[in-house]
mmCIF file with all atom_site columns, C-alpha atoms in Angstrom:
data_model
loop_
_atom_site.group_PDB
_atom_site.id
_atom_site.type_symbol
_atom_site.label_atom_id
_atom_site.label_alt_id
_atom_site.label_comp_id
_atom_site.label_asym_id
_atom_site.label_entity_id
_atom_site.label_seq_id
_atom_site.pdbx_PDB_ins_code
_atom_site.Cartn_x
_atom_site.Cartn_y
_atom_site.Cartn_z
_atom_site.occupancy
_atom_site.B_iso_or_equiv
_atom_site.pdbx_formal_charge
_atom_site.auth_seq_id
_atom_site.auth_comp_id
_atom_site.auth_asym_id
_atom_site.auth_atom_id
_atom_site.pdbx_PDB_model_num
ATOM 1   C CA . UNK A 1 1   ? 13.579  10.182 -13.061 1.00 97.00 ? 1   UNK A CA 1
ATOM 2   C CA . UNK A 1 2   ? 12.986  6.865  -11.391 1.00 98.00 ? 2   UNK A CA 1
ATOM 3   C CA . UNK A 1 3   ? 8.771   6.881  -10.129 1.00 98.00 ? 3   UNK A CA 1
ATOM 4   C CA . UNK A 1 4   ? 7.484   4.549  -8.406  1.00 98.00 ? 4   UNK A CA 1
ATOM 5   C CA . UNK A 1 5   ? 3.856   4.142  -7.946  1.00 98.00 ? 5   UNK A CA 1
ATOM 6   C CA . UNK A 1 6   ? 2.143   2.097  -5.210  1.00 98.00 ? 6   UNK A CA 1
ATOM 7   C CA . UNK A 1 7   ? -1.038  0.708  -4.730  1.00 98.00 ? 7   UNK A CA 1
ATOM 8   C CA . UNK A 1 8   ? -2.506  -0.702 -1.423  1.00 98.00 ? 8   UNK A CA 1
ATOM 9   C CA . UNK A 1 9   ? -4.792  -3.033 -0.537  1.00 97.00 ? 9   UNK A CA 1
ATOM 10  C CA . UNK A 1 10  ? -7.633  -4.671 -2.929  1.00 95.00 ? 10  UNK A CA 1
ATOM 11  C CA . UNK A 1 11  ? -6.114  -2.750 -6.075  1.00 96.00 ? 11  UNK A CA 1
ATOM 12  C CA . UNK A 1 12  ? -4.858  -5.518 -7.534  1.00 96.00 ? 12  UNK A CA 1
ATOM 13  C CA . UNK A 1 13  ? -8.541  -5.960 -8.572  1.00 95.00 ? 13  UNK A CA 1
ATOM 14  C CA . UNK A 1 14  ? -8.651  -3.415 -10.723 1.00 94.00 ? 14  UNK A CA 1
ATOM 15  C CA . UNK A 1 15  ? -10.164 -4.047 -13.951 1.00 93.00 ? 15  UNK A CA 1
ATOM 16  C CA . UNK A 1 16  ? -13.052 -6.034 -12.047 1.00 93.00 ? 16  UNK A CA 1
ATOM 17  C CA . UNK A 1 17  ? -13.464 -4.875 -8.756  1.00 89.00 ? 17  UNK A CA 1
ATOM 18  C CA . UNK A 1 18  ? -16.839 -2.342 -8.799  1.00 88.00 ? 18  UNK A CA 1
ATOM 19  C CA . UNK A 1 19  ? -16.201 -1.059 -12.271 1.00 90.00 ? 19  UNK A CA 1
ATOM 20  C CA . UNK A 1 20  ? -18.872 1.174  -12.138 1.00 88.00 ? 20  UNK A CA 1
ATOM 21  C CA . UNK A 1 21  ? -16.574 3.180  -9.408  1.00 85.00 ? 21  UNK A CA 1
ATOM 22  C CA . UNK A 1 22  ? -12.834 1.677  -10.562 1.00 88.00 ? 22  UNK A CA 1
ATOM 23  C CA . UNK A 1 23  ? -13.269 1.441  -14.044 1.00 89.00 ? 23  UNK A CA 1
ATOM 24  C CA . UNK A 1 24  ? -12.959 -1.809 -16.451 1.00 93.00 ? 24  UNK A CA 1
ATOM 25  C CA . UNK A 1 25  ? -9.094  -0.980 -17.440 1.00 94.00 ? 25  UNK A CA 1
ATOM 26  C CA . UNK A 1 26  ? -6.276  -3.136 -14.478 1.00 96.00 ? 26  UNK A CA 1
ATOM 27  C CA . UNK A 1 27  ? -3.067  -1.418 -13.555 1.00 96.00 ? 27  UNK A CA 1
ATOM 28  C CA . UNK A 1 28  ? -1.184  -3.483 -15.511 1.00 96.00 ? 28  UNK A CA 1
ATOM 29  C CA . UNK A 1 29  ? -2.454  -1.942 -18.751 1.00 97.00 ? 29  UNK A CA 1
ATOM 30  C CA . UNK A 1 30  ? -2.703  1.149  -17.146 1.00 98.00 ? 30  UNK A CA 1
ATOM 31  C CA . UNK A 1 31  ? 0.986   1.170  -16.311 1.00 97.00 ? 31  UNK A CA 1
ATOM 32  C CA . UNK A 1 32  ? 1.860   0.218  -19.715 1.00 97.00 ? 32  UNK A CA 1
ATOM 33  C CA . UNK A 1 33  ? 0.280   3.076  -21.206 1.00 97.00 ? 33  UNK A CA 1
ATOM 34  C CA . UNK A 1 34  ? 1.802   5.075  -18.739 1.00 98.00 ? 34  UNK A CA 1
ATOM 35  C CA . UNK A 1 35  ? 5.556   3.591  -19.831 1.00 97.00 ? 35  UNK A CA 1
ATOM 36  C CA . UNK A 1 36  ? 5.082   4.787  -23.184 1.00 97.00 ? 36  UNK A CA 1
ATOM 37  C CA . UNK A 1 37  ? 3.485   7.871  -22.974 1.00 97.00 ? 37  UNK A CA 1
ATOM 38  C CA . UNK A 1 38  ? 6.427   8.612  -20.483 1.00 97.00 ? 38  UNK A CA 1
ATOM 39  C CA . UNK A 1 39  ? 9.365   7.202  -21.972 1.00 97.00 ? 39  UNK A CA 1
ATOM 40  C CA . UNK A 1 40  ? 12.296  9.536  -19.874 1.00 96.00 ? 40  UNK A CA 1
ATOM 41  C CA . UNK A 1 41  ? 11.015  8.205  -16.699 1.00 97.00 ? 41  UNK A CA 1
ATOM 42  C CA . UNK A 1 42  ? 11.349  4.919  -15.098 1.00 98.00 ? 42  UNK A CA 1
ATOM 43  C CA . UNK A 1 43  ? 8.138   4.142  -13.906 1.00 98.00 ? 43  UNK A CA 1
ATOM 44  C CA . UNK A 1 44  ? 7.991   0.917  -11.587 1.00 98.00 ? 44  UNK A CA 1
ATOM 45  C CA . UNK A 1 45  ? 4.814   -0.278 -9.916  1.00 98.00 ? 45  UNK A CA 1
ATOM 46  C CA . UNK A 1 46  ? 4.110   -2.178 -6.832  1.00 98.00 ? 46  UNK A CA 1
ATOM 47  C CA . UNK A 1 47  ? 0.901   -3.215 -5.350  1.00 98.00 ? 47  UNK A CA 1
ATOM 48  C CA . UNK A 1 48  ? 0.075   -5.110 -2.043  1.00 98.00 ? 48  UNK A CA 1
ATOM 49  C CA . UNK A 1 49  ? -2.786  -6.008 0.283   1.00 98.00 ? 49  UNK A CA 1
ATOM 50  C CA . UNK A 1 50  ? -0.094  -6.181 3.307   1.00 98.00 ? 50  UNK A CA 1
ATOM 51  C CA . UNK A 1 51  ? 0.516   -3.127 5.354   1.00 98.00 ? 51  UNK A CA 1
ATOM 52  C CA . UNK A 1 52  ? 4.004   -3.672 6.122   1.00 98.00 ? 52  UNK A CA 1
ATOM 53  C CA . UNK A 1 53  ? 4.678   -4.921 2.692   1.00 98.00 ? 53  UNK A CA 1
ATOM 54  C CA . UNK A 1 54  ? 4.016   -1.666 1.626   1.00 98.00 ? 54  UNK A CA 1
ATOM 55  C CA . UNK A 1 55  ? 5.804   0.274  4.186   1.00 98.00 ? 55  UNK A CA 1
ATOM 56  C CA . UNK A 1 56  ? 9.187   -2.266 3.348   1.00 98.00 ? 56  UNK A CA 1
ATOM 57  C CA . UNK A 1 57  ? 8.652   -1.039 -0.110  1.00 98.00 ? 57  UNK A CA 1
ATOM 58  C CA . UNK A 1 58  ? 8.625   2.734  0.733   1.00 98.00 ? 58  UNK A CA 1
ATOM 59  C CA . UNK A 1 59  ? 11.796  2.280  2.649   1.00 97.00 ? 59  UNK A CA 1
ATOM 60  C CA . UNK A 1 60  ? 14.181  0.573  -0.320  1.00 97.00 ? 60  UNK A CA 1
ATOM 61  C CA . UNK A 1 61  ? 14.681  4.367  -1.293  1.00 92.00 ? 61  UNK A CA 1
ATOM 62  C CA . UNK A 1 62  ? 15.527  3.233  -4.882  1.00 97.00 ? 62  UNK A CA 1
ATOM 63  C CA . UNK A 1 63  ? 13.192  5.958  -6.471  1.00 98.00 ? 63  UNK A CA 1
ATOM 64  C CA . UNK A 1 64  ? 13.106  9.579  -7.007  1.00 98.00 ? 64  UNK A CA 1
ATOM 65  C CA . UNK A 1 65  ? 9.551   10.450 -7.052  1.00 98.00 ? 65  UNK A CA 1
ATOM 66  C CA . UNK A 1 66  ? 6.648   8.374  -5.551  1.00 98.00 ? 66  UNK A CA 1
ATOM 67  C CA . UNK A 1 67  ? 2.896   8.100  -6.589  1.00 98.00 ? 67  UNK A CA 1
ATOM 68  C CA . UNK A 1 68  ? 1.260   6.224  -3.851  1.00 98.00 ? 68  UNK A CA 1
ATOM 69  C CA . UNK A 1 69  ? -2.545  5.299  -3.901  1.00 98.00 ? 69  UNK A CA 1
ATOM 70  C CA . UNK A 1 70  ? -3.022  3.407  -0.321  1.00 98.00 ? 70  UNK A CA 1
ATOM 71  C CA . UNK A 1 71  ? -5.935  2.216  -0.336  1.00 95.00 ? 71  UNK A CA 1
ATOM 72  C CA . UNK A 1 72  ? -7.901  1.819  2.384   1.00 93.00 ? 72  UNK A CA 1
ATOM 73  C CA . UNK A 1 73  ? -5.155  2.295  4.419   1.00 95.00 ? 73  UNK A CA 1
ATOM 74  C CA . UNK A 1 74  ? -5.630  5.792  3.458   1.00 95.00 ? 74  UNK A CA 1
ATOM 75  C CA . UNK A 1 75  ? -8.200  6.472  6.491   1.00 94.00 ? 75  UNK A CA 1
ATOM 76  C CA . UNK A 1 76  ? -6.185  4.646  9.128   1.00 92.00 ? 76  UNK A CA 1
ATOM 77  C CA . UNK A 1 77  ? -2.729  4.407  8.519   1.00 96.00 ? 77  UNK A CA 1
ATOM 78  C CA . UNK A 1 78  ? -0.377  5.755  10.832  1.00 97.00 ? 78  UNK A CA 1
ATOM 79  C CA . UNK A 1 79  ? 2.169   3.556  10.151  1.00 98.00 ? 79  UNK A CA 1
ATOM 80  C CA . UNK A 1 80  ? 2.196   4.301  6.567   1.00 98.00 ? 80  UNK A CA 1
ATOM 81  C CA . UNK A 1 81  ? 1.939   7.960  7.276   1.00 98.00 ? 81  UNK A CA 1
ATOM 82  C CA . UNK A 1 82  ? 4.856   7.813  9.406   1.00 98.00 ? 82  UNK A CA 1
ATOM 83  C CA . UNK A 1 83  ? 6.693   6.121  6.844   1.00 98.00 ? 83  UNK A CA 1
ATOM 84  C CA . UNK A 1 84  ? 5.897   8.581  4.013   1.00 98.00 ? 84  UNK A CA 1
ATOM 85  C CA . UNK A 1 85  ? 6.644   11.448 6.658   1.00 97.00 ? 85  UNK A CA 1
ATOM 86  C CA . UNK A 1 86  ? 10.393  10.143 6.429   1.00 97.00 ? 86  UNK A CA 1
ATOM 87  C CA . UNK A 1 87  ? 10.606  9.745  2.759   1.00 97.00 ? 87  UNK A CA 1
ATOM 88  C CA . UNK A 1 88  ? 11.799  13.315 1.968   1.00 97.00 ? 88  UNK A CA 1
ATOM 89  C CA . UNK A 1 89  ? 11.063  13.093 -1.731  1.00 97.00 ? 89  UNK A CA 1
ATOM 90  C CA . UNK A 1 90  ? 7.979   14.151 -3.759  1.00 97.00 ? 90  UNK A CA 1
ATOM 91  C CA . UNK A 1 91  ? 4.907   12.371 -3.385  1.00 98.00 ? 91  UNK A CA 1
ATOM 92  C CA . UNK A 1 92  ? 1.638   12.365 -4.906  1.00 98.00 ? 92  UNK A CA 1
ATOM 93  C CA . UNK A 1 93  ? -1.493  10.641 -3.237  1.00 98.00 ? 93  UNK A CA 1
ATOM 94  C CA . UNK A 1 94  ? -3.798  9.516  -5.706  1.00 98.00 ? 94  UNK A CA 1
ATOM 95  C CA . UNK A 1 95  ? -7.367  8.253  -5.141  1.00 96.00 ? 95  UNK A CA 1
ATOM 96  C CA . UNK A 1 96  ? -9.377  6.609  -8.205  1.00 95.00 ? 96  UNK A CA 1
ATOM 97  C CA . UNK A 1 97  ? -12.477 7.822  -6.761  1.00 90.00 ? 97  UNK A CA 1
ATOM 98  C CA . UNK A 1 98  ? -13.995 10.816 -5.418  1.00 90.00 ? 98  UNK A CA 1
ATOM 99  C CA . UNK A 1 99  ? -13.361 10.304 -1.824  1.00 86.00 ? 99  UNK A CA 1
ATOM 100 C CA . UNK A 1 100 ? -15.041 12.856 -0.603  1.00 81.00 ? 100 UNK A CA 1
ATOM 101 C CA . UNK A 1 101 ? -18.762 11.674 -2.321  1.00 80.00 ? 101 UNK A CA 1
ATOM 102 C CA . UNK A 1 102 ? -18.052 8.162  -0.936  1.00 74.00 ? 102 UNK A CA 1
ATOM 103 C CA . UNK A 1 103 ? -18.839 6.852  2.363   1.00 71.00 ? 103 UNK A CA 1
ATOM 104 C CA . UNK A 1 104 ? -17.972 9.031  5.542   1.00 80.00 ? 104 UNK A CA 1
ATOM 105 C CA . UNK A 1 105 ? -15.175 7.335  6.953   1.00 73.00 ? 105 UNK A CA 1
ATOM 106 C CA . UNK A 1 106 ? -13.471 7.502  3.251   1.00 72.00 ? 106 UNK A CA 1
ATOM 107 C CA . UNK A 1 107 ? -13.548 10.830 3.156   1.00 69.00 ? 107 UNK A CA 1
ATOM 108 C CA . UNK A 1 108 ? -10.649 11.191 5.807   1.00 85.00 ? 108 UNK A CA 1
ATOM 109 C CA . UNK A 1 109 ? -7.027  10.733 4.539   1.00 92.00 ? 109 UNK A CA 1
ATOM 110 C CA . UNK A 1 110 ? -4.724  10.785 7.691   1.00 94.00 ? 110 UNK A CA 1
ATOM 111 C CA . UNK A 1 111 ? -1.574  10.122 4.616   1.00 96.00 ? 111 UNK A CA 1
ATOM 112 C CA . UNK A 1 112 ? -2.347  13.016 3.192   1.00 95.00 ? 112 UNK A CA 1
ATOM 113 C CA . UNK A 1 113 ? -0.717  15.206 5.260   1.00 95.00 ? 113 UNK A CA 1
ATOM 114 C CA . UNK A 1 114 ? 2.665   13.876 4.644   1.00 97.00 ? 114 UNK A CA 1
ATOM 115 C CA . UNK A 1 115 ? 2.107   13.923 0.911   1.00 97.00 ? 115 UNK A CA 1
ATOM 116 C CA . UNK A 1 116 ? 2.774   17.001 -1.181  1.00 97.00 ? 116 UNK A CA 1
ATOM 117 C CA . UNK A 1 117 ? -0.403  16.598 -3.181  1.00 97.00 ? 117 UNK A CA 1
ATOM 118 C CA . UNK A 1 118 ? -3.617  14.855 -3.493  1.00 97.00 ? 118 UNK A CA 1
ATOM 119 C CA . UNK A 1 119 ? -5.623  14.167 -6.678  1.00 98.00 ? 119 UNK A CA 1
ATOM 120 C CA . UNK A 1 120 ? -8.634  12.731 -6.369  1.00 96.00 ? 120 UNK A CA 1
ATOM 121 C CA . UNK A 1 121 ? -11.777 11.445 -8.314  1.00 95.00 ? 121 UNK A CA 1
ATOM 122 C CA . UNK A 1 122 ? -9.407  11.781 -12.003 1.00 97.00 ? 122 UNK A CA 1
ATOM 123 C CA . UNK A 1 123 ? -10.389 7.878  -12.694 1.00 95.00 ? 123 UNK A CA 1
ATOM 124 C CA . UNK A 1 124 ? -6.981  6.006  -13.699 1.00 96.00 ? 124 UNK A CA 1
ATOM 125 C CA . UNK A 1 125 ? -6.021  9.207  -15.467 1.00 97.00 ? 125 UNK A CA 1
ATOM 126 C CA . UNK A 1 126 ? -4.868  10.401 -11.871 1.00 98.00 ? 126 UNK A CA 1
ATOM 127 C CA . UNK A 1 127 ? -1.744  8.144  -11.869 1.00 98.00 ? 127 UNK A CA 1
ATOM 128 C CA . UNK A 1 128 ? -0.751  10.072 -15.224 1.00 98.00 ? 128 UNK A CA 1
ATOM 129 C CA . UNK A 1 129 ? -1.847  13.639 -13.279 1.00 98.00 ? 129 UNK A CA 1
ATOM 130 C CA . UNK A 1 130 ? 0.490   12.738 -10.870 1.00 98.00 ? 130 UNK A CA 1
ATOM 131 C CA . UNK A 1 131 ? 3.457   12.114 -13.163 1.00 98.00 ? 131 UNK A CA 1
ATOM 132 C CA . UNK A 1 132 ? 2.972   15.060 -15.274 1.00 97.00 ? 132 UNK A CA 1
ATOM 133 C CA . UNK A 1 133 ? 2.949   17.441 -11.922 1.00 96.00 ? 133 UNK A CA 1
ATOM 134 C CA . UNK A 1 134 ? 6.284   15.689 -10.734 1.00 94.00 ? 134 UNK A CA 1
ATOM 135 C CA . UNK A 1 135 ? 9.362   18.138 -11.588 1.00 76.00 ? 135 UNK A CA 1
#
């Protein structure tokens, strides 16, 4: 199974940004962790801080299974939730975090609703969550 997980904006940082909430470990070690522990799948990564970079992503419809973290783009979206509305594929929302014992406006996903599940507050170990519920 080709899987492609995507990251939105400012996760790029991770490793560094607010460790105390993101943890000390970046994607790319994350990801590579990830490969091995998950050898049958092709798991390809993509990350940017660009809205419609993202979206251009979603659309190349070269995967079978998506695991999308989007950021803060998570609470505002609609262009990103439209686009994952037309992806008719599984996809898992992941959050690093615990949205919902962050700030207010954090605690609304408007992608959700167009994912097929939403893990949240798992630390990095969400990403693998997400692969292991994929069928």
């Amino acid at each position: 199974m080709k899987i492609l997980i995507v990251n939105g904006p400012n996760l790029n940082l991770l490793g560094t940004r607010e460790p105390e909430i993101y943890g000390t470990v970046t994607m790319e070690d994350y990801l590579q962790k990830l490969q091995s522990e998950f050898p049958i799948h092709e798991i390809s990564y993509y990350q940017s801080n660009i809205e419609g970079e993202l979206i251009n992503r979603l659309q190349k419809d070269d995967f079978d299974a998506l695991v999308i973290n989007p950021g803060a783009f998570t609470h505002y979206s609609y262009a990103i939730t439209d686009c994952l509305k037309n992806i008719q594929k599984q996809k898992i929302e992941v959050h690093i975090s615990n949205i919902y014992k962050r700030e207010e406006f954090r605690q609304k996903s408007v992608t959700a609703a167009n994912s097929d599940a939403v893990l949240s507050g798992f630390g990095m170990n969400g990403y693998r969550l997400a692969i292991l519920s994929l069928k």
